[in-house]
Structures are given as C-alpha cells and as structure tokens.
Amino acid sequence: MNRFIAITAALAVASLNVGMAVGPAHAKMSAEEQCEVMPANIRAAVQGAEASKARRALSKASIGAALCEAGNEREARKKFAQALKALGMTETELAQR
C-alpha cells in the first residue's frame, strides 16, 4: 500500500514538472504581442524558404500587420497563421527558432 502511494505521488510530481517545462513554449501570445512580434518573426523565418513561399508569407504578414494597425487583431492572427502555413511552419516551430 505504501509503494502504491509513493508511486502515485512520484508520477504526479513528474507530470507537473513536464507540464511546467512545456507550458511556456505553448503559451499563446496576447493580440498586442502577436502584432508586435509575428511580422518580424515571419520575416526572419522567410530567409531559408524558397522564393514563391517566401513571397506568399511576406504578403500575408504585411496584410496582418496592416490589420493590426487597423485594430483587427482577430483577422491579423488569421493572416499570420496563413503566412506560417505558406512556410510550412507552426507557431510552436517558429517560437523554437
């Protein structure tokens, strides 16, 4: 019985440690942070992409930045997601760069 309790506690602590380590990497940015950071991150990610994908991603990022300036963060987030999709990346992969 004591081993069962000890094993259960150890598994709980191990699960919390993994959750705390991975959590910040998967945290979503606020709309303001995304409007400030995403266009620059996408421009940096474009450096290694092929020309047609890079053009498409830069176009979507520019539209997203304009939408941010107009105050439409929801649509800007969609354009940034489309830019990342054009590059074949996810937000998590972009954050890990």
Coordinates of C-alpha atoms in Angstrom, one line a residue, residues 38-58 61 83-84 86-89 94 97:
M38 CA 4.8 37.9 -35.5
P39 CA 5.7 40.1 -38.6
A40 CA 9.4 40.3 -37.6
N41 CA 9.5 36.5 -36.8
I42 CA 7.9 35.7 -40.1
R43 CA 10.4 37.9 -42.0
A44 CA 13.2 36.1 -40.2
A45 CA 11.8 32.7 -41.0
V46 CA 11.5 33.6 -44.7
Q47 CA 15.3 33.7 -45.1
G48 CA 15.6 30.0 -45.7
A49 CA 12.4 29.4 -47.7
E50 CA 12.0 29.1 -51.4
A51 CA 11.1 32.3 -53.3
S52 CA 7.4 31.7 -54.0
K53 CA 6.7 30.6 -50.5
A54 CA 8.6 33.5 -49.1
R55 CA 6.7 36.0 -51.3
R56 CA 3.4 34.5 -50.2
A57 CA 4.4 34.5 -46.5
L58 CA 5.6 38.1 -46.6
A61 CA 2.5 39.0 -42.9
A83 CA 1.8 33.1 -43.6
L84 CA 3.2 30.4 -41.4
A86 CA 2.8 29.1 -46.5
L87 CA 6.2 28.4 -45.0
G88 CA 5.1 25.0 -43.7
M89 CA 5.6 26.0 -40.1
L94 CA 8.5 29.5 -35.1
R97 CA 13.8 29.1 -33.8

